[in-house]
Amino acid sequence: MGWPVGHSLSPRLHGYWLAEHGIDGAYVPLPVRPEQFERAFRALPVLGFRGANVTLPHKEAALALADSASPEARRIGAANTLVVDGQGRIEARNADAFGFIENLKEGAPFWRAKDCPAVVVGAGGASRALLVALADAGVPEIRLVNRNASRAEGLATSLGGPIEVVDWEDRARALENAGLLVNATTQGMVGQPPLDLALDRLPPEAVVNDIVYVPLETPLLAAARRRGNPVVDGLGMLLHQARLGFAAWFGIEPKVTPALRTYVLRQP
């Protein structure tokens, strides 16, 4: 459920798993305008849905409308996964933090959360889940960089933990001795300008991750790769977060495999 939602790769992803496990079901895109979201949300149990994923701009509204919510969804302040129980009640969950960490584990298995500071660029909705994930993983210092400093300060205050807000003008210096750099903005996405961040001060062994996956290699990842930094693209976060929803809806823990990545990326 999103607006717009036609670009989503989730129908291909879940369709692959449904076919792989022989499940008689369908995962369909539901384009829902913001003013119609509550009506669509309430209709899910009536229409026989086991659940749904929620993307922009509905994540906060989904949390507010749900009958119950997981502790992680409440902490992040948004939902991306809905689970409908046998009585028609809807539980809001958030699998983004899980997907983010699992993607890092897969793409950079040598990365150790407790070894070095992490730098997160962006203080939007996606950033909340990433900050929670990094804090829970044990990162000793999280440097949050955002053009709007007051938004970043508000985010750091609401989440607590080892988050230090860095002024946009000091973003290059924030990279010193960092072990991880994450772009949590839309900068670098198709149709958007690249992230304005020079990597000169980033240690060569630091992992660079971009949650954008269209294109798969953003200008940030390309620049990091040229200087020898290990890079992790954003597709894995989408794939791994989907595991929790599929397991909740169908009782089967699906696997993320190279064949799945290839299928999801291939044009239908």
Short mmCIF file of C-alpha atoms in Angstrom, two decimals, residues 17-215:
data_model
loop_
_atom_site.label_atom_id
_atom_site.label_comp_id
_atom_site.label_asym_id
_atom_site.label_seq_id
_atom_site.Cartn_x
_atom_site.Cartn_y
_atom_site.Cartn_z
CA TRP A 17 8.47 -16.93 -2.83
CA LEU A 18 4.79 -17.85 -3.28
CA ALA A 19 5.67 -19.89 -6.36
CA GLU A 20 8.77 -21.39 -4.74
CA HIS A 21 6.77 -22.70 -1.78
CA GLY A 22 3.65 -23.68 -3.73
CA ILE A 23 1.37 -21.28 -1.88
CA ASP A 24 -1.98 -20.40 -3.45
CA GLY A 25 -1.83 -16.67 -2.91
CA ALA A 26 -1.07 -13.34 -4.51
CA TYR A 27 0.81 -10.21 -3.54
CA VAL A 28 -0.64 -7.18 -5.30
CA PRO A 29 0.25 -3.49 -5.46
CA LEU A 30 -2.42 -1.27 -3.90
CA PRO A 31 -2.09 2.38 -4.95
CA VAL A 32 -3.92 4.28 -2.21
CA ARG A 33 -4.20 8.05 -2.00
CA PRO A 34 -3.43 9.48 1.46
CA GLU A 35 -7.00 10.72 1.94
CA GLN A 36 -8.32 7.21 1.25
CA PHE A 37 -5.79 5.28 3.31
CA GLU A 38 -7.92 4.75 6.42
CA ARG A 39 -10.78 3.25 4.39
CA ALA A 40 -8.37 0.93 2.53
CA PHE A 41 -6.68 -0.04 5.80
CA ARG A 42 -10.00 -0.97 7.45
CA ALA A 43 -10.96 -3.04 4.39
CA LEU A 44 -8.01 -5.43 4.59
CA PRO A 45 -9.64 -7.97 6.97
CA VAL A 46 -12.98 -7.72 5.13
CA LEU A 47 -11.32 -8.52 1.80
CA GLY A 48 -9.49 -11.55 3.21
CA PHE A 49 -5.94 -10.19 3.28
CA ARG A 50 -3.44 -11.93 5.56
CA GLY A 51 -1.62 -8.64 5.76
CA ALA A 52 0.16 -5.98 3.77
CA ASN A 53 3.29 -3.96 3.43
CA VAL A 54 3.08 -0.20 3.78
CA THR A 55 5.35 2.29 2.07
CA LEU A 56 5.45 6.07 1.64
CA PRO A 57 3.50 8.09 2.56
CA HIS A 58 1.45 5.76 4.80
CA LYS A 59 3.91 4.33 7.35
CA GLU A 60 3.01 6.64 10.24
CA ALA A 61 -0.72 6.49 9.53
CA ALA A 62 -0.62 2.68 9.54
CA LEU A 63 0.90 2.67 13.01
CA ALA A 64 -1.75 5.07 14.32
CA LEU A 65 -4.65 3.05 12.87
CA ALA A 66 -3.51 -0.43 13.93
CA ASP A 67 -5.23 -2.35 16.72
CA SER A 68 -1.83 -3.22 18.18
CA ALA A 69 1.82 -2.64 17.37
CA SER A 70 5.14 -4.31 17.99
CA PRO A 71 7.56 -2.57 20.37
CA GLU A 72 9.95 -1.93 17.48
CA ALA A 73 7.27 -0.27 15.36
CA ARG A 74 6.34 2.00 18.25
CA ARG A 75 9.97 2.86 18.88
CA ILE A 76 10.62 3.66 15.22
CA GLY A 77 7.33 5.52 14.98
CA ALA A 78 6.22 3.88 11.74
CA ALA A 79 4.97 0.58 10.34
CA ASN A 80 5.95 -1.15 7.13
CA THR A 81 4.30 -4.53 7.77
CA LEU A 82 0.70 -5.30 8.73
CA VAL A 83 -0.50 -8.67 10.01
CA VAL A 84 -4.21 -9.55 10.13
CA ASP A 85 -5.16 -12.15 12.75
CA GLY A 86 -8.06 -14.62 12.74
CA GLN A 87 -10.38 -12.12 14.43
CA GLY A 88 -9.71 -9.38 11.88
CA ARG A 89 -7.45 -7.33 14.12
CA ILE A 90 -4.46 -5.63 12.50
CA GLU A 91 -1.03 -5.55 14.10
CA ALA A 92 1.55 -3.02 12.91
CA ARG A 93 5.17 -4.12 12.70
CA ASN A 94 8.37 -2.64 11.32
CA ALA A 95 10.93 -4.88 9.61
CA ASP A 96 13.16 -2.13 8.19
CA ALA A 97 15.72 -2.27 11.02
CA PHE A 98 15.98 -6.05 10.62
CA GLY A 99 16.34 -5.77 6.85
CA PHE A 100 19.03 -3.12 7.15
CA ILE A 101 21.21 -5.13 9.55
CA GLU A 102 20.73 -8.40 7.66
CA ASN A 103 21.77 -6.67 4.44
CA LEU A 104 24.95 -5.41 6.10
CA LYS A 105 25.69 -8.89 7.46
CA GLU A 106 25.32 -10.37 4.00
CA GLY A 107 27.09 -7.66 2.03
CA ALA A 108 29.87 -6.88 4.53
CA PRO A 109 30.21 -9.87 6.88
CA PHE A 110 33.50 -8.50 8.22
CA TRP A 111 31.83 -5.32 9.55
CA ARG A 112 31.67 -5.17 13.33
CA ALA A 113 29.18 -2.75 14.85
CA LYS A 114 31.16 -2.12 18.04
CA ASP A 115 34.46 -1.32 16.32
CA CYS A 116 33.98 2.19 14.90
CA PRO A 117 31.56 5.11 14.64
CA ALA A 118 28.87 5.10 11.96
CA VAL A 119 27.72 8.07 9.88
CA VAL A 120 24.09 8.28 8.77
CA VAL A 121 23.09 10.95 6.25
CA GLY A 122 19.44 11.93 6.37
CA ALA A 123 16.85 12.37 9.12
CA GLY A 124 13.68 11.27 7.33
CA GLY A 125 11.44 8.30 7.99
CA ALA A 126 13.93 5.72 6.74
CA SER A 127 16.63 7.11 8.99
CA ARG A 128 14.68 6.31 12.16
CA ALA A 129 14.79 2.57 11.51
CA LEU A 130 18.49 2.67 10.63
CA LEU A 131 19.38 4.60 13.78
CA VAL A 132 17.46 2.14 15.96
CA ALA A 133 19.15 -0.80 14.21
CA LEU A 134 22.66 0.63 14.64
CA ALA A 135 22.10 1.54 18.28
CA ASP A 136 20.73 -1.93 19.07
CA ALA A 137 23.67 -3.53 17.24
CA GLY A 138 26.07 -1.76 19.62
CA VAL A 139 27.57 0.99 17.46
CA PRO A 140 29.40 3.21 20.00
CA GLU A 141 28.81 6.51 18.19
CA ILE A 142 26.32 7.40 15.47
CA ARG A 143 26.94 10.68 13.67
CA LEU A 144 23.70 11.96 12.19
CA VAL A 145 24.14 14.43 9.32
CA ASN A 146 21.22 16.31 7.83
CA ARG A 147 20.67 19.58 5.99
CA ASN A 148 17.96 20.52 8.48
CA ALA A 149 19.80 20.42 11.82
CA SER A 150 16.66 20.96 13.91
CA ARG A 151 15.01 17.90 12.36
CA ALA A 152 18.09 15.84 13.16
CA GLU A 153 18.16 17.16 16.72
CA GLY A 154 14.52 16.22 17.19
CA LEU A 155 15.18 12.73 15.89
CA ALA A 156 18.19 12.25 18.15
CA THR A 157 16.25 13.46 21.17
CA SER A 158 13.27 11.21 20.51
CA LEU A 159 15.37 8.07 19.96
CA GLY A 160 18.12 8.64 22.51
CA GLY A 161 21.20 6.46 22.47
CA PRO A 162 24.66 7.27 21.07
CA ILE A 163 23.47 9.72 18.39
CA GLU A 164 25.48 12.88 17.81
CA VAL A 165 24.10 15.48 15.39
CA VAL A 166 26.67 16.93 13.00
CA ASP A 167 26.12 20.18 11.11
CA TRP A 168 25.78 19.84 7.35
CA GLU A 169 28.81 22.07 6.86
CA ASP A 170 30.90 19.59 8.88
CA ARG A 171 29.71 16.49 6.99
CA ALA A 172 33.12 15.75 5.43
CA ARG A 173 34.83 15.88 8.82
CA ALA A 174 32.22 13.53 10.26
CA LEU A 175 33.68 10.75 8.11
CA GLU A 176 37.00 10.67 9.97
CA ASN A 177 37.69 7.28 11.62
CA ALA A 178 34.19 6.05 10.70
CA GLY A 179 33.63 2.37 10.01
CA LEU A 180 30.31 2.74 8.20
CA LEU A 181 28.66 5.40 6.03
CA VAL A 182 24.97 5.08 5.18
CA ASN A 183 22.93 7.25 2.83
CA ALA A 184 19.38 7.29 4.18
CA THR A 185 18.17 10.01 1.79
CA THR A 186 16.72 9.80 -1.71
CA GLN A 187 19.77 11.58 -3.13
CA GLY A 188 21.26 9.44 -5.89
CA MET A 189 17.95 7.84 -6.81
CA VAL A 190 16.89 7.98 -10.44
CA GLY A 191 15.65 11.51 -11.07
CA GLN A 192 17.41 12.93 -8.00
CA PRO A 193 20.79 14.69 -7.76
CA PRO A 194 23.70 12.70 -6.26
CA LEU A 195 24.51 13.00 -2.58
CA ASP A 196 26.74 16.03 -2.02
CA LEU A 197 29.42 14.40 0.09
CA ALA A 198 33.15 14.15 -0.59
CA LEU A 199 34.67 10.88 0.66
CA ASP A 200 38.28 12.11 1.05
CA ARG A 201 38.29 11.73 4.84
CA LEU A 202 36.57 8.34 4.92
CA PRO A 203 38.92 5.49 5.92
CA PRO A 204 39.52 3.11 2.98
CA GLU A 205 38.25 0.12 4.97
CA ALA A 206 34.93 1.78 5.92
CA VAL A 207 31.79 0.16 4.52
CA VAL A 208 29.55 2.39 2.38
CA ASN A 209 25.87 1.51 2.15
CA ASP A 210 23.11 3.25 0.20
CA ILE A 211 19.50 2.33 0.91
CA VAL A 212 18.58 3.53 -2.60
CA TYR A 213 18.33 0.58 -5.02
CA VAL A 214 17.22 2.34 -8.22
CA PRO A 215 19.86 2.53 -9.60
#
